Amino acid sequence: MTAAFFAVLLCWAIITPLFQAADEVQHVDAVLHLALGYTWPDAGTMHLLASSAAAFADPQQVSGQTWGQLLQQYPGQLHTFTAVPNVSVINQMSQHPPTWYFIEAGFLHLIGFENLRWDHAVLAMRLLSILCTAALPLLAWASVRRLTRSPRAAVVAATAVLGIPQVAVVGSTVTNDAPVLLLSGVVTLLAVRVLTGDSRLVTTVLLGVVLSAMIWMKGTALPVIPFVAIAIFVGVYRARGLRTAVLWTALAAAVSAGTGAWWWVRNLLVYGAIQPEGFVSRKPIPFPDGQGPDFPTYVATLWTRLSETFWGSPGRTAQYPMSQILVEVGTVLAIGVIVLFTFRRRDDLPTIAVIAVLPVTFLLIETTKAWTGYQKMGVVGGTQGRYYFPALIALITLSAVAWRRLPRTQSGRSALATGLSVAFGLIALYGIAFDYRTFWENRATAITSNGLAAFFQQANAPGGVALFCVAVAIAGLTVGILYSRRLPVREAV
């Protein structure tokens, strides 16, 4: 399943045109700033490089040029940019820690980016994101295997990652979300281990170290902090008692805060806020007299936008949502089954409740931010489903517990596991087809000779590579599903 997911990610990286993913030009530009020796500026003061803007505005005009040639032809930074509507000269990425951008800048120097075609360099950066994201099925498998002791459920959990196309949308582009996805998955797995009896000191310290690395990357890691503290306290308390639980929770907090909190403490000292605004010129837009935020509008917008951008909505502004049937049915089923069936049994309720802390924390923080932003700016913003992906492995783990409680018989569990795996695999393939139709067939259902010709001429890699990756994905899914049918569905003794 991990190999199949890797192939799916490669398909998305090849099919999606460069800079047609959310904020990709800004992420690439931020990496280039550091690769070229610029300092990391204050939030809201970093301007797009002229070379980045040129490649973004008209890729065909600069086709075949290296980054070195682009930098010579388009030197310096921009102060005005009207080539692409709704794109600011301000690169808001300086509101984030520079850690991942330094790593990517080092990678660019390693591959000699100035002598490399600019599109090849961006594709190489996409591959770096893929290397981070590709481990998610393995992490989902390990977490569910540990919690449920069911080999079959664990494989279904791995397949579930492929059944959320937006994970591939995000994980196949240049983004600072990729390392957060990887590290959050590792954090969830380690937390599940602690909650299920792994009370070794080394596990606690490792959990603090991984959390620290995650905090270095992006502010979306901050809601994970209370989850880790609660998981360590509850897990160690059940195994070793109150005194050890308090000491080890404090130790993990000291490790993560001492090595990972420096950026956020700096923000508090410099800006008086944990995460400063990336666009400092953005001004509040008051509601007209006698009017104010409309709560039904807020809820409706939040539901629609979050569900679309959680399941799958590619595009530079995530403007191409996938099938509404997939979005609505998937959202209602996922939430309904978790709420109705996850918390029914009491024997593992403390463990399940702690795991649920992670997605609930994200839900409370993100919806509160969206409501506050709506009050200030007059629009419901900040509603991206990918903001919840640091809780993805926790959600899949909770779902595995819930779905296993639906069938009453072993044969029913086996049939449900097969059905879910097949459905997830088909959704993954549908996502690849949707991406192709979106960008190469103008969203038409039919595959045309003109679309195929354009794809094979202009894709980010030879079209045959994409077809090979599709074949690998199909083969991996088929072998994985067939082999998993031989695995037991009962909990291991």
Tab-separated table of C-alpha atoms in Angstrom:
chain	number	residue	atom	x	y	z
A	1	MET	CA	0.000	0.000	0.000
A	2	THR	CA	2.917	2.342	0.694
A	3	ALA	CA	4.367	1.583	-2.739
A	4	ALA	CA	0.950	2.195	-4.320
A	5	PHE	CA	0.642	5.509	-2.497
A	6	PHE	CA	4.130	6.535	-3.622
A	7	ALA	CA	3.076	5.853	-7.218
A	8	VAL	CA	-0.131	7.854	-6.738
A	9	LEU	CA	1.862	10.811	-5.401
A	10	LEU	CA	4.183	10.648	-8.418
A	11	CYS	CA	1.149	10.711	-10.723
A	12	TRP	CA	-0.140	13.880	-9.079
A	13	ALA	CA	3.313	15.506	-9.236
A	14	ILE	CA	3.583	14.777	-12.957
A	15	ILE	CA	-0.002	15.655	-13.927
A	16	THR	CA	-0.534	18.870	-11.914
A	17	PRO	CA	1.063	21.802	-13.803
A	18	LEU	CA	3.781	23.612	-11.894
A	19	PHE	CA	2.512	26.401	-9.636
A	20	GLN	CA	-1.092	25.234	-10.065
A	21	ALA	CA	-1.157	23.888	-6.515
A	22	ALA	CA	-2.108	25.940	-3.478
A	23	ASP	CA	0.579	28.516	-2.590
A	24	GLU	CA	3.228	26.558	-4.494
A	25	VAL	CA	4.859	29.586	-6.093
A	26	GLN	CA	5.142	31.219	-2.658
A	27	HIS	CA	6.776	28.109	-1.169
A	28	VAL	CA	9.236	27.813	-4.059
A	29	ASP	CA	10.004	31.514	-3.810
A	30	ALA	CA	10.667	31.258	-0.069
A	31	VAL	CA	13.140	28.434	-0.669
A	32	LEU	CA	14.880	30.457	-3.376
A	33	HIS	CA	15.262	33.414	-1.020
A	34	LEU	CA	17.333	31.298	1.343
A	35	ALA	CA	19.163	29.434	-1.423
A	36	LEU	CA	20.297	32.799	-2.840
A	37	GLY	CA	21.519	34.038	0.536
A	38	TYR	CA	18.692	36.397	1.479
A	39	THR	CA	17.881	36.682	5.171
A	40	TRP	CA	14.518	35.515	6.479
A	41	PRO	CA	12.488	38.746	6.718
A	42	ASP	CA	9.808	39.739	9.185
A	43	ALA	CA	6.283	38.528	8.577
A	44	GLY	CA	4.591	40.370	5.728
A	45	THR	CA	7.768	41.977	4.360
A	46	MET	CA	9.116	39.321	1.973
A	47	HIS	CA	8.536	40.158	-1.695
A	48	LEU	CA	8.323	37.689	-4.560
A	49	LEU	CA	11.513	37.324	-6.566
A	50	ALA	CA	11.146	38.592	-10.112
A	51	SER	CA	12.400	35.239	-11.420
A	52	SER	CA	9.746	33.306	-9.481
A	53	ALA	CA	7.026	35.635	-10.748
A	54	ALA	CA	8.222	35.279	-14.351
A	55	ALA	CA	8.125	31.483	-14.205
A	56	PHE	CA	4.710	31.629	-12.566
A	57	ALA	CA	3.143	34.214	-14.892
A	58	ASP	CA	4.175	32.631	-18.207
A	59	PRO	CA	5.888	29.221	-17.932
A	60	GLN	CA	5.982	28.745	-21.709
A	61	GLN	CA	7.860	32.005	-22.271
A	62	VAL	CA	10.730	30.905	-20.022
A	63	SER	CA	10.555	27.228	-20.986
A	64	GLY	CA	13.920	25.471	-21.014
A	65	GLN	CA	15.772	28.118	-19.021
A	66	THR	CA	17.793	27.365	-15.915
A	67	TRP	CA	17.255	29.138	-12.634
A	68	GLY	CA	20.590	30.862	-13.177
A	69	GLN	CA	19.394	32.257	-16.504
A	70	LEU	CA	16.078	33.312	-14.975
A	71	LEU	CA	17.854	35.091	-12.145
A	72	GLN	CA	20.015	37.005	-14.624
A	73	GLN	CA	17.087	37.921	-16.846
A	74	TYR	CA	14.757	38.797	-13.948
A	75	PRO	CA	16.912	40.043	-11.054
A	76	GLY	CA	15.788	41.288	-7.678
A	77	GLN	CA	12.396	41.359	-5.993
A	78	LEU	CA	9.042	42.712	-7.111
A	79	HIS	CA	7.097	45.657	-5.757
A	80	THR	CA	4.282	45.518	-8.324
A	81	PHE	CA	2.813	42.463	-10.031
A	82	THR	CA	-0.340	42.421	-12.134
A	83	ALA	CA	0.386	39.510	-14.474
A	84	VAL	CA	-1.802	37.079	-12.519
A	85	PRO	CA	-5.011	38.293	-10.814
A	86	ASN	CA	-5.353	37.952	-7.047
A	87	VAL	CA	-1.635	37.282	-6.536
A	88	SER	CA	0.226	39.641	-4.217
A	89	VAL	CA	3.864	40.665	-4.465
A	90	ILE	CA	4.049	39.893	-0.744
A	91	ASN	CA	5.119	36.344	0.006
A	92	GLN	CA	3.295	35.510	3.232
A	93	MET	CA	5.485	32.471	3.970
A	94	SER	CA	7.824	34.514	6.154
A	95	GLN	CA	5.171	34.200	8.871
A	96	HIS	CA	6.332	30.565	9.228
A	97	PRO	CA	9.566	29.266	10.750
A	98	PRO	CA	12.330	29.046	8.120
A	99	THR	CA	13.360	25.506	9.126
A	100	TRP	CA	11.875	23.514	6.247
A	101	TYR	CA	12.813	26.200	3.754
A	102	PHE	CA	16.450	25.974	4.895
A	103	ILE	CA	16.337	22.207	4.357
A	104	GLU	CA	14.909	22.651	0.866
A	105	ALA	CA	17.439	25.374	0.082
A	106	GLY	CA	20.220	22.961	1.038
A	107	PHE	CA	18.623	20.383	-1.233
A	108	LEU	CA	18.603	22.875	-4.118
A	109	HIS	CA	22.325	23.514	-3.666
A	110	LEU	CA	22.921	19.767	-3.527
A	111	ILE	CA	21.355	19.295	-6.972
A	112	GLY	CA	23.002	22.417	-8.436
A	113	PHE	CA	19.768	24.266	-9.060
A	114	GLU	CA	21.246	27.315	-10.818
A	115	ASN	CA	22.470	25.061	-13.634
A	116	LEU	CA	19.248	23.043	-13.656
A	117	ARG	CA	16.156	23.825	-15.683
A	118	TRP	CA	13.798	25.722	-13.427
A	119	ASP	CA	10.905	23.318	-14.003
A	120	HIS	CA	13.124	20.328	-13.243
A	121	ALA	CA	14.224	21.991	-10.009
A	122	VAL	CA	10.598	22.543	-8.948
A	123	LEU	CA	9.760	18.931	-9.802
A	124	ALA	CA	12.722	17.805	-7.689
A	125	MET	CA	11.323	19.837	-4.796
A	126	ARG	CA	7.993	18.107	-5.303
A	127	LEU	CA	9.798	14.773	-5.011
A	128	LEU	CA	11.203	15.898	-1.663
A	129	SER	CA	7.642	16.479	-0.435
A	130	ILE	CA	6.649	13.056	-1.760
A	131	LEU	CA	9.436	11.390	0.216
A	132	CYS	CA	7.973	12.907	3.374
A	133	THR	CA	4.365	12.056	2.602
A	134	ALA	CA	4.830	8.533	1.241
A	135	ALA	CA	5.213	6.992	4.705
A	136	LEU	CA	1.647	7.840	5.788
A	137	PRO	CA	0.119	4.426	4.900
A	138	LEU	CA	2.865	2.719	6.906
A	139	LEU	CA	2.200	4.981	9.893
A	140	ALA	CA	-1.563	4.408	9.653
A	141	TRP	CA	-0.971	0.644	9.478
A	142	ALA	CA	1.332	0.668	12.507
A	143	SER	CA	-1.001	2.827	14.622
A	144	VAL	CA	-4.114	0.750	13.937
A	145	ARG	CA	-2.202	-2.517	14.227
A	146	ARG	CA	-0.965	-1.482	17.663
A	147	LEU	CA	-4.353	-0.293	18.925
A	148	THR	CA	-6.687	-2.943	17.522
A	149	ARG	CA	-4.302	-5.912	17.280
A	150	SER	CA	-6.027	-6.646	13.972
A	151	PRO	CA	-3.726	-7.245	10.978
A	152	ARG	CA	-6.635	-6.877	8.565
A	153	ALA	CA	-7.872	-3.591	10.020
A	154	ALA	CA	-4.329	-2.226	9.869
A	155	VAL	CA	-4.090	-2.851	6.120
A	156	VAL	CA	-7.481	-1.201	5.556
A	157	ALA	CA	-6.177	1.792	7.527
A	158	ALA	CA	-3.160	2.010	5.231
A	159	THR	CA	-5.473	1.958	2.213
A	160	ALA	CA	-7.623	4.686	3.764
A	161	VAL	CA	-4.802	7.192	3.223
A	162	LEU	CA	-5.179	6.627	-0.531
A	163	GLY	CA	-8.931	7.141	-0.201
A	164	ILE	CA	-8.455	10.830	0.658
A	165	PRO	CA	-7.183	12.383	-2.605
A	166	GLN	CA	-6.454	15.730	-0.946
A	167	VAL	CA	-3.540	14.073	0.867
A	168	ALA	CA	-2.013	13.442	-2.564
A	169	VAL	CA	-2.939	16.977	-3.665
A	170	VAL	CA	-0.917	18.384	-0.766
A	171	GLY	CA	1.840	15.783	-0.552
A	172	SER	CA	2.820	15.980	-4.221
A	173	THR	CA	3.547	19.719	-4.319
A	174	VAL	CA	6.171	22.061	-2.906
A	175	THR	CA	4.840	22.849	0.557
A	176	ASN	CA	5.810	23.043	4.215
A	177	ASP	CA	2.837	20.797	4.999
A	178	ALA	CA	4.768	17.710	3.842
A	179	PRO	CA	7.147	17.420	6.830
A	180	VAL	CA	4.258	18.216	9.183
A	181	LEU	CA	2.287	15.296	7.734
A	182	LEU	CA	5.210	12.940	8.294
A	183	LEU	CA	6.078	14.109	11.799
A	184	SER	CA	2.449	14.255	12.938
A	185	GLY	CA	2.029	10.655	11.833
A	186	VAL	CA	5.082	9.624	13.828
A	187	VAL	CA	3.810	11.562	16.861
A	188	THR	CA	0.432	9.801	16.636
A	189	LEU	CA	2.053	6.365	16.370
A	190	LEU	CA	4.300	7.023	19.373
A	191	ALA	CA	1.353	8.362	21.373
A	192	VAL	CA	-0.670	5.231	20.562
A	193	ARG	CA	2.240	3.105	21.741
A	194	VAL	CA	2.423	4.991	25.021
A	195	LEU	CA	-1.337	4.678	25.521
A	196	THR	CA	-1.195	0.930	24.889
A	197	GLY	CA	1.500	0.098	27.401
A	198	ASP	CA	4.851	1.278	26.019
A	199	SER	CA	5.933	3.134	29.146
A	200	ARG	CA	9.655	3.149	28.395
A	201	LEU	CA	11.479	6.388	29.051
A	202	VAL	CA	13.076	6.283	25.583
A	203	THR	CA	9.614	6.353	23.963
A	204	THR	CA	8.629	9.409	25.987
A	205	VAL	CA	11.844	11.237	25.113
A	206	LEU	CA	11.498	10.292	21.447
A	207	LEU	CA	7.939	11.623	21.445
A	208	GLY	CA	9.187	14.936	22.833
A	209	VAL	CA	11.965	15.115	20.219
A	210	VAL	CA	9.630	14.405	17.274
A	211	LEU	CA	7.120	16.943	18.584
A	212	SER	CA	9.938	19.473	18.842
A	213	ALA	CA	10.932	18.875	15.221
A	214	MET	CA	7.308	19.253	14.189
A	215	ILE	CA	6.990	22.560	16.051
A	216	TRP	CA	10.006	23.838	14.109
A	217	MET	CA	8.166	23.393	10.834
A	218	LYS	CA	4.817	25.179	11.032
A	219	GLY	CA	2.194	26.605	13.360
A	220	THR	CA	-0.203	23.754	12.567
A	221	ALA	CA	1.967	21.660	14.893
A	222	LEU	CA	1.023	23.722	17.944
A	223	PRO	CA	-2.396	22.057	18.542
A	224	VAL	CA	-0.548	18.734	18.853
A	225	ILE	CA	1.140	19.853	22.089
A	226	PRO	CA	-1.810	19.237	24.480
A	227	PHE	CA	-2.479	15.875	22.818
A	228	VAL	CA	1.075	14.700	23.459
A	229	ALA	CA	1.010	15.891	27.077
A	230	ILE	CA	-2.295	14.129	27.787
A	231	ALA	CA	-1.199	10.939	26.000
A	232	ILE	CA	2.041	10.684	27.986
A	233	PHE	CA	0.355	11.449	31.281
A	234	VAL	CA	-2.503	8.964	30.803
A	235	GLY	CA	-0.329	6.213	29.339
A	236	VAL	CA	2.435	6.427	31.932
A	237	TYR	CA	-0.036	6.906	34.787
A	238	ARG	CA	-1.797	3.665	33.907
A	239	ALA	CA	1.507	1.792	33.719
A	240	ARG	CA	3.693	3.401	36.402
A	241	GLY	CA	1.594	5.653	38.623
A	242	LEU	CA	1.047	9.344	39.227
A	243	ARG	CA	4.562	10.431	40.225
A	244	THR	CA	6.246	8.942	37.155
A	245	ALA	CA	3.463	10.256	34.898
A	246	VAL	CA	3.999	13.813	36.138
A	247	LEU	CA	7.786	13.575	35.820
A	248	TRP	CA	7.781	12.109	32.335
A	249	THR	CA	5.154	14.522	31.056
A	250	ALA	CA	7.291	17.379	32.363
A	251	LEU	CA	10.364	15.833	30.722
A	252	ALA	CA	8.674	15.582	27.330
A	253	ALA	CA	7.446	19.164	27.703
A	254	ALA	CA	10.952	20.344	28.551
A	255	VAL	CA	12.458	18.518	25.572
A	256	SER	CA	9.895	19.826	23.073
A	257	ALA	CA	9.705	23.358	24.467
A	258	GLY	CA	13.429	23.704	25.060
A	259	THR	CA	14.362	22.766	21.507
A	260	GLY	CA	11.294	23.637	19.472
A	261	ALA	CA	9.599	26.686	20.960
A	262	TRP	CA	12.244	29.287	20.128
A	263	TRP	CA	10.470	30.630	17.026
A	264	TRP	CA	7.129	31.045	18.739
A	265	VAL	CA	8.634	32.700	21.805
A	266	ARG	CA	10.400	35.093	19.440
A	267	ASN	CA	7.067	35.903	17.757
A	268	LEU	CA	5.499	36.712	21.095
A	269	LEU	CA	8.384	39.025	21.964
A	270	VAL	CA	8.591	40.730	18.556
A	271	TYR	CA	4.958	40.801	17.382
A	272	GLY	CA	2.960	40.123	20.519
A	273	ALA	CA	1.334	37.192	18.732
A	274	ILE	CA	2.209	33.524	18.274
A	275	GLN	CA	1.509	33.605	14.526
A	276	PRO	CA	1.690	37.087	12.963
A	277	GLU	CA	-0.347	38.019	9.901
A	278	GLY	CA	1.423	37.171	6.642
A	279	PHE	CA	-0.148	40.127	4.839
A	280	VAL	CA	0.488	43.109	7.098
A	281	SER	CA	-1.348	45.397	4.689
A	282	ARG	CA	-4.589	43.471	5.090
A	283	LYS	CA	-7.046	45.685	6.956
A	284	PRO	CA	-10.218	44.719	8.823
A	285	ILE	CA	-13.439	45.194	6.849
A	286	PRO	CA	-16.237	46.245	9.194
A	287	PHE	CA	-19.787	45.113	8.562
A	288	PRO	CA	-22.257	47.826	7.482
A	289	ASP	CA	-24.220	49.543	10.211
A	290	GLY	CA	-26.897	47.304	11.625
A	291	GLN	CA	-25.336	44.180	10.142
A	292	GLY	CA	-22.965	41.637	11.556
A	293	PRO	CA	-21.720	38.080	11.191
A	294	ASP	CA	-24.433	35.681	10.094
A	295	PHE	CA	-23.993	32.387	11.930
A	296	PRO	CA	-25.910	30.207	9.408
A	297	THR	CA	-23.756	31.629	6.608
A	298	TYR	CA	-20.654	30.886	8.651
A	299	VAL	CA	-21.706	27.275	9.309
A	300	ALA	CA	-22.759	26.613	5.707
A	301	THR	CA	-19.543	28.071	4.276
A	302	LEU	CA	-17.414	26.227	6.800
A	303	TRP	CA	-19.086	22.878	6.107
A	304	THR	CA	-18.861	23.207	2.325
A	305	ARG	CA	-15.325	24.527	2.161
A	306	LEU	CA	-13.850	22.213	4.768
A	307	SER	CA	-15.420	19.079	3.323
A	308	GLU	CA	-14.369	19.930	-0.234
A	309	THR	CA	-10.780	20.748	0.669
A	310	PHE	CA	-10.479	17.753	2.989
A	311	TRP	CA	-11.470	15.107	0.438
A	312	GLY	CA	-10.053	16.642	-2.700
A	313	SER	CA	-9.912	20.060	-4.324
A	314	PRO	CA	-6.847	20.716	-6.493
A	315	GLY	CA	-5.948	24.048	-8.042
A	316	ARG	CA	-4.006	27.156	-7.127
A	317	THR	CA	-6.813	28.302	-4.844
A	318	ALA	CA	-8.252	24.811	-4.300
A	319	GLN	CA	-10.963	25.872	-6.741
A	320	TYR	CA	-11.702	22.490	-8.336
A	321	PRO	CA	-13.633	20.337	-5.836
A	322	MET	CA	-14.188	16.693	-6.637
A	323	SER	CA	-17.545	14.945	-6.892
A	324	GLN	CA	-20.082	16.315	-4.431
A	325	ILE	CA	-21.307	12.763	-3.904
A	326	LEU	CA	-17.858	11.743	-2.687
A	327	VAL	CA	-17.521	14.876	-0.565
A	328	GLU	CA	-20.939	14.794	1.110
A	329	VAL	CA	-21.246	11.025	1.561
A	330	GLY	CA	-17.661	10.714	2.727
A	331	THR	CA	-18.031	13.516	5.261
A	332	VAL	CA	-21.333	12.296	6.705
A	333	LEU	CA	-20.185	8.668	6.877
A	334	ALA	CA	-16.801	9.500	8.400
A	335	ILE	CA	-18.213	11.767	11.098
A	336	GLY	CA	-21.306	9.663	11.741
A	337	VAL	CA	-19.518	6.341	12.168
A	338	ILE	CA	-16.857	7.838	14.449
A	339	VAL	CA	-19.413	9.589	16.651
A	340	LEU	CA	-21.836	6.660	16.864
A	341	PHE	CA	-19.503	3.677	17.204
A	342	THR	CA	-16.044	4.713	18.423
A	343	PHE	CA	-16.915	5.334	22.069
A	344	ARG	CA	-19.369	2.477	22.722
A	345	ARG	CA	-17.150	0.017	24.570
A	346	ARG	CA	-15.709	0.903	27.946
A	347	ASP	CA	-12.643	-1.325	28.053
A	348	ASP	CA	-10.563	0.922	25.763
A	349	LEU	CA	-12.492	4.161	26.295
A	350	PRO	CA	-9.640	6.115	28.005
A	351	THR	CA	-7.276	5.357	25.125
A	352	ILE	CA	-9.857	6.234	22.480
A	353	ALA	CA	-10.790	9.437	24.304
A	354	VAL	CA	-7.172	10.593	24.397
A	355	ILE	CA	-6.681	9.909	20.669
A	356	ALA	CA	-9.852	11.908	19.985
A	357	VAL	CA	-8.290	14.893	21.753
A	358	LEU	CA	-6.132	15.595	18.685
A	359	PRO	CA	-8.836	16.091	16.018
A	360	VAL	CA	-11.136	17.809	18.532
A	361	THR	CA	-8.372	20.294	19.381
A	362	PHE	CA	-7.878	21.114	15.707
A	363	LEU	CA	-11.621	21.481	15.218
A	364	LEU	CA	-11.987	23.913	18.115
A	365	ILE	CA	-8.957	26.016	17.176
A	366	GLU	CA	-9.608	26.203	13.438
A	367	THR	CA	-13.339	26.932	13.703
A	368	THR	CA	-12.672	29.604	16.330
A	369	LYS	CA	-10.055	31.225	14.084
A	370	ALA	CA	-12.454	31.144	11.143
A	371	TRP	CA	-15.213	32.785	13.222
A	372	THR	CA	-12.851	35.456	14.545
A	373	GLY	CA	-11.595	36.143	11.024
A	374	TYR	CA	-15.172	36.388	9.771
A	375	GLN	CA	-15.936	39.009	12.394
A	376	LYS	CA	-12.860	41.057	11.467
A	377	MET	CA	-12.674	40.644	7.697
A	378	GLY	CA	-16.309	40.082	6.718
A	379	VAL	CA	-15.596	36.782	4.943
A	380	VAL	CA	-15.261	33.211	6.207
A	381	GLY	CA	-11.596	32.450	5.518
A	382	GLY	CA	-8.944	30.061	6.761
A	383	THR	CA	-11.168	27.086	5.932
A	384	GLN	CA	-8.799	24.571	4.385
A	385	GLY	CA	-9.265	20.870	5.033
A	386	ARG	CA	-5.502	20.341	4.884
A	387	TYR	CA	-5.181	22.271	8.140
A	388	TYR	CA	-6.654	19.161	9.803
A	389	PHE	CA	-4.184	16.735	8.248
A	390	PRO	CA	-1.842	16.729	11.271
A	391	ALA	CA	-4.710	14.796	12.895
A	392	LEU	CA	-5.131	12.479	9.881
A	393	ILE	CA	-3.585	9.322	11.377
A	394	ALA	CA	-5.550	9.883	14.592
A	395	LEU	CA	-8.778	10.179	12.573
A	396	ILE	CA	-8.000	7.007	10.634
A	397	THR	CA	-7.237	5.189	13.900
A	398	LEU	CA	-10.545	6.269	15.425
A	399	SER	CA	-12.331	5.267	12.225
A	400	ALA	CA	-10.743	1.816	12.325
A	401	VAL	CA	-12.081	1.256	15.830
A	402	ALA	CA	-15.553	2.417	14.798
A	403	TRP	CA	-15.879	0.466	11.552
A	404	ARG	CA	-14.733	-2.778	13.190
A	405	ARG	CA	-17.688	-2.547	15.561
A	406	LEU	CA	-20.289	-2.414	12.786
A	407	PRO	CA	-20.344	-6.079	11.621
A	408	ARG	CA	-21.637	-8.729	14.042
A	409	THR	CA	-19.760	-11.687	12.521
A	410	GLN	CA	-16.224	-12.463	11.400
A	411	SER	CA	-17.388	-12.986	7.826
A	412	GLY	CA	-19.115	-9.616	7.987
A	413	ARG	CA	-15.899	-7.964	9.170
A	414	SER	CA	-13.979	-9.631	6.363
A	415	ALA	CA	-16.476	-8.476	3.734
A	416	LEU	CA	-16.509	-4.931	5.120
A	417	ALA	CA	-12.702	-4.782	5.132
A	418	THR	CA	-12.563	-5.876	1.505
A	419	GLY	CA	-15.305	-3.467	0.488
A	420	LEU	CA	-13.640	-0.497	2.179
A	421	SER	CA	-10.224	-1.327	0.690
A	422	VAL	CA	-11.659	-1.591	-2.815
A	423	ALA	CA	-13.568	1.672	-2.359
A	424	PHE	CA	-10.451	3.501	-1.134
A	425	GLY	CA	-8.417	2.161	-4.056
A	426	LEU	CA	-11.031	3.240	-6.594
A	427	ILE	CA	-11.183	6.716	-5.037
A	428	ALA	CA	-7.394	7.008	-5.350
A	429	LEU	CA	-7.572	6.156	-9.052
A	430	TYR	CA	-10.551	8.487	-9.499
A	431	GLY	CA	-8.436	11.270	-7.973
A	432	ILE	CA	-5.699	10.753	-10.568
A	433	ALA	CA	-8.264	10.800	-13.380
A	434	PHE	CA	-9.898	13.915	-11.920
A	435	ASP	CA	-6.550	15.714	-11.778
A	436	TYR	CA	-5.842	14.850	-15.411
A	437	ARG	CA	-9.314	15.939	-16.580
A	438	THR	CA	-9.084	19.165	-14.576
A	439	PHE	CA	-5.847	20.431	-16.064
A	440	TRP	CA	-5.617	18.725	-19.465
A	441	GLU	CA	-9.241	18.228	-20.589
A	442	ASN	CA	-10.680	21.484	-19.256
A	443	ARG	CA	-12.667	19.452	-16.707
A	444	ALA	CA	-14.512	17.548	-19.433
A	445	THR	CA	-15.480	13.941	-18.701
A	446	ALA	CA	-14.167	12.548	-21.980
A	447	ILE	CA	-10.496	11.947	-22.696
A	448	THR	CA	-9.638	13.565	-26.024
A	449	SER	CA	-6.753	13.276	-28.459
A	450	ASN	CA	-6.032	17.004	-28.035
A	451	GLY	CA	-5.836	16.652	-24.259
A	452	LEU	CA	-3.558	13.626	-24.472
A	453	ALA	CA	-1.326	15.372	-27.009
A	454	ALA	CA	-0.993	18.436	-24.786
A	455	PHE	CA	-0.281	16.267	-21.762
A	456	PHE	CA	2.429	14.218	-23.470
A	457	GLN	CA	4.053	17.400	-24.792
A	458	GLN	CA	3.844	19.627	-21.709
A	459	ALA	CA	3.622	17.409	-18.613
A	460	ASN	CA	6.240	17.730	-15.904
A	461	ALA	CA	7.749	14.371	-16.930
A	462	PRO	CA	7.335	12.033	-19.913
A	463	GLY	CA	3.740	10.838	-20.157
A	464	GLY	CA	4.926	7.247	-20.160
A	465	VAL	CA	6.237	7.727	-16.624
A	466	ALA	CA	2.780	8.757	-15.459
A	467	LEU	CA	1.224	5.715	-17.124
A	468	PHE	CA	3.819	3.467	-15.488
A	469	CYS	CA	3.020	5.022	-12.099
A	470	VAL	CA	-0.700	4.374	-12.653
A	471	ALA	CA	0.105	0.744	-13.434
A	472	VAL	CA	2.222	0.459	-10.276
A	473	ALA	CA	-0.574	1.990	-8.204
A	474	ILE	CA	-3.144	-0.445	-9.623
A	475	ALA	CA	-0.803	-3.401	-9.098
A	476	GLY	CA	0.041	-2.354	-5.550
A	477	LEU	CA	-3.604	-1.878	-4.618
A	478	THR	CA	-4.626	-5.176	-6.191
A	479	VAL	CA	-1.877	-7.212	-4.540
A	480	GLY	CA	-2.395	-5.478	-1.210
A	481	ILE	CA	-6.151	-6.043	-1.163
A	482	LEU	CA	-5.900	-9.669	-2.289
A	483	TYR	CA	-3.142	-10.481	0.169
A	484	SER	CA	-4.938	-8.745	3.048
A	485	ARG	CA	-7.865	-11.152	2.608
A	486	ARG	CA	-5.584	-13.874	4.010
A	487	LEU	CA	-4.938	-11.883	7.185
A	488	PRO	CA	-6.972	-12.513	10.348
A	489	VAL	CA	-9.653	-10.053	11.367
A	490	ARG	CA	-9.695	-11.178	14.978
A	491	GLU	CA	-7.584	-9.382	17.538
A	492	ALA	CA	-4.267	-11.080	18.080
A	493	VAL	CA	-3.903	-12.813	21.454
